[in-house]
Amino acid sequence: MLHIADYVENWLHGIIPKLEEATPTRHELNFRFPHLNHLLQVYFGQDGIAYEDDETTEVQGLEMYIQSVHPTCPWQLPGLVGECHEALALFHDEDSVFWFFQEGYLMGSGSLSWTEWLPLIADTMTAHMREHHSYRWRTLGED
């Protein structure tokens, strides 16, 4: 009877213990980043944004991407910004971000490191939203 009591006492039940032991696969993690995957495929992909001018900066390349999704930016860019920050929170250093995006999915970060590239994407998208899609939210009682 004591072995049954020990088993029940140490039995993992509920969602939290199961999640603590879970290790998501690279494929499962990839589902977290649909907007970022789209940007990286469009930016670096064979049929993506192509520019031959070596003078073009990363920001100018990101602005080309913004032009390709404009005017649907309010539906696409906030999610992209969130995914950039989520990737930085989930992968704690350059090696882990590189492992996931570059080694795992053969996506690039251009001439920048991933820890520079992801914040640049987020900052560029946020600046565009502030400049071109600034909403004035109505408060209750306004006509």
Short mmCIF file of C-alpha atoms in Angstrom, two decimals:
data_model
loop_
_atom_site.label_atom_id
_atom_site.label_comp_id
_atom_site.label_asym_id
_atom_site.label_seq_id
_atom_site.Cartn_x
_atom_site.Cartn_y
_atom_site.Cartn_z
CA MET A 1 0.00 0.00 0.00
CA LEU A 2 2.83 2.41 0.72
CA HIS A 3 4.09 2.19 -2.87
CA ILE A 4 0.62 3.21 -4.11
CA ALA A 5 0.56 6.16 -1.72
CA ASP A 6 4.03 7.24 -2.90
CA TYR A 7 2.94 6.97 -6.52
CA VAL A 8 -0.21 9.05 -5.93
CA GLU A 9 1.71 11.62 -3.91
CA ASN A 10 4.26 12.11 -6.71
CA TRP A 11 1.75 11.89 -9.53
CA LEU A 12 1.93 14.86 -11.90
CA HIS A 13 -1.56 16.13 -12.51
CA GLY A 14 -2.98 19.27 -14.01
CA ILE A 15 -1.63 21.36 -16.86
CA ILE A 16 1.28 23.14 -15.10
CA PRO A 17 3.41 20.03 -14.36
CA LYS A 18 2.81 18.76 -17.87
CA LEU A 19 3.88 22.09 -19.37
CA GLU A 20 6.97 22.24 -17.16
CA GLU A 21 8.17 18.95 -18.62
CA ALA A 22 7.16 19.74 -22.20
CA THR A 23 9.80 20.70 -24.72
CA PRO A 24 8.31 22.13 -27.91
CA THR A 25 9.86 21.10 -31.18
CA ARG A 26 11.33 23.58 -33.62
CA HIS A 27 8.30 22.97 -35.85
CA GLU A 28 5.87 23.75 -33.02
CA LEU A 29 7.76 26.91 -32.12
CA ASN A 30 7.66 28.05 -35.72
CA PHE A 31 3.87 28.42 -35.47
CA ARG A 32 4.48 31.31 -33.05
CA PHE A 33 6.01 33.47 -35.77
CA PRO A 34 3.73 33.63 -38.85
CA HIS A 35 4.23 37.35 -39.52
CA LEU A 36 7.99 37.21 -38.93
CA ASN A 37 8.31 34.15 -41.16
CA HIS A 38 6.40 35.97 -43.89
CA LEU A 39 8.65 39.02 -43.64
CA LEU A 40 11.83 36.94 -43.72
CA GLN A 41 10.64 34.92 -46.71
CA VAL A 42 9.57 38.04 -48.60
CA TYR A 43 12.71 39.95 -47.62
CA PHE A 44 15.26 37.22 -48.35
CA GLY A 45 13.32 34.70 -50.44
CA GLN A 46 13.85 33.93 -54.09
CA ASP A 47 10.62 35.70 -55.07
CA GLY A 48 10.97 38.32 -52.37
CA ILE A 49 12.03 41.90 -52.26
CA ALA A 50 15.08 42.06 -54.46
CA TYR A 51 17.38 45.00 -54.67
CA GLU A 52 20.74 45.12 -56.33
CA ASP A 53 21.93 48.40 -54.95
CA ASP A 54 24.64 47.75 -52.37
CA GLU A 55 23.88 51.17 -50.94
CA THR A 56 20.42 50.06 -49.74
CA THR A 57 20.27 49.87 -45.97
CA GLU A 58 18.35 47.34 -43.90
CA VAL A 59 15.84 50.06 -42.98
CA GLN A 60 15.25 50.85 -46.64
CA GLY A 61 14.68 47.14 -47.29
CA LEU A 62 12.18 47.02 -44.44
CA GLU A 63 10.45 50.08 -45.88
CA MET A 64 10.10 48.15 -49.16
CA TYR A 65 8.37 45.41 -47.19
CA ILE A 66 6.09 47.96 -45.56
CA GLN A 67 5.16 49.29 -48.99
CA SER A 68 4.26 45.75 -50.08
CA VAL A 69 1.73 45.34 -47.22
CA HIS A 70 0.46 48.93 -47.08
CA PRO A 71 -2.41 49.88 -46.43
CA THR A 72 -3.13 46.72 -44.42
CA CYS A 73 -0.40 47.64 -41.93
CA PRO A 74 -2.72 47.92 -38.89
CA TRP A 75 -3.62 44.25 -39.34
CA GLN A 76 -0.11 42.95 -40.04
CA LEU A 77 2.60 45.09 -38.48
CA PRO A 78 1.55 45.01 -34.78
CA GLY A 79 1.66 41.21 -34.86
CA LEU A 80 5.07 41.33 -36.51
CA VAL A 81 6.39 43.68 -33.84
CA GLY A 82 5.05 41.37 -31.14
CA GLU A 83 6.68 38.34 -32.75
CA CYS A 84 10.06 40.09 -32.87
CA HIS A 85 9.86 40.80 -29.14
CA GLU A 86 8.59 37.29 -28.44
CA ALA A 87 11.53 35.78 -30.33
CA LEU A 88 13.95 37.88 -28.27
CA ALA A 89 12.22 36.82 -25.06
CA LEU A 90 12.09 33.16 -26.03
CA PHE A 91 15.61 32.84 -27.41
CA HIS A 92 17.94 34.46 -24.93
CA ASP A 93 21.08 35.01 -26.96
CA GLU A 94 22.45 35.31 -30.48
CA ASP A 95 23.29 31.61 -30.72
CA SER A 96 19.78 30.43 -29.88
CA VAL A 97 18.09 32.89 -32.28
CA PHE A 98 20.57 31.89 -34.98
CA TRP A 99 19.91 28.19 -34.26
CA PHE A 100 16.18 28.63 -34.63
CA PHE A 101 15.80 30.95 -37.62
CA GLN A 102 18.97 30.51 -39.62
CA GLU A 103 20.00 26.91 -39.03
CA GLY A 104 16.48 25.60 -38.61
CA TYR A 105 14.66 27.47 -41.33
CA LEU A 106 17.49 28.88 -43.44
CA MET A 107 16.30 32.46 -42.94
CA GLY A 108 18.81 35.25 -42.73
CA SER A 109 19.41 38.43 -40.84
CA GLY A 110 21.43 40.18 -43.53
CA SER A 111 24.58 41.87 -42.39
CA LEU A 112 23.27 42.34 -38.85
CA SER A 113 23.26 39.91 -35.96
CA TRP A 114 19.85 38.52 -35.04
CA THR A 115 19.88 40.44 -31.76
CA GLU A 116 20.29 43.65 -33.81
CA TRP A 117 17.99 42.62 -36.67
CA LEU A 118 14.87 41.74 -34.65
CA PRO A 119 14.78 45.04 -32.70
CA LEU A 120 15.41 46.94 -35.95
CA ILE A 121 12.39 45.23 -37.54
CA ALA A 122 10.22 46.04 -34.52
CA ASP A 123 11.39 49.66 -34.31
CA THR A 124 10.94 50.28 -38.05
CA MET A 125 7.41 48.83 -38.06
CA THR A 126 6.46 50.75 -34.93
CA ALA A 127 7.76 54.02 -36.41
CA HIS A 128 5.72 53.44 -39.57
CA MET A 129 2.57 52.76 -37.54
CA ARG A 130 3.07 55.92 -35.49
CA GLU A 131 3.72 58.06 -38.53
CA HIS A 132 1.17 56.71 -40.99
CA HIS A 133 -1.51 54.90 -38.99
CA SER A 134 -1.95 57.02 -35.91
CA TYR A 135 -5.49 56.54 -34.68
CA ARG A 136 -7.38 58.97 -32.57
CA TRP A 137 -9.46 56.80 -30.33
CA ARG A 138 -12.81 58.27 -29.42
CA THR A 139 -13.67 58.43 -25.78
CA LEU A 140 -17.16 57.90 -24.46
CA GLY A 141 -19.28 60.98 -24.86
CA GLU A 142 -17.43 62.28 -27.93
CA ASP A 143 -19.47 62.94 -31.03
#
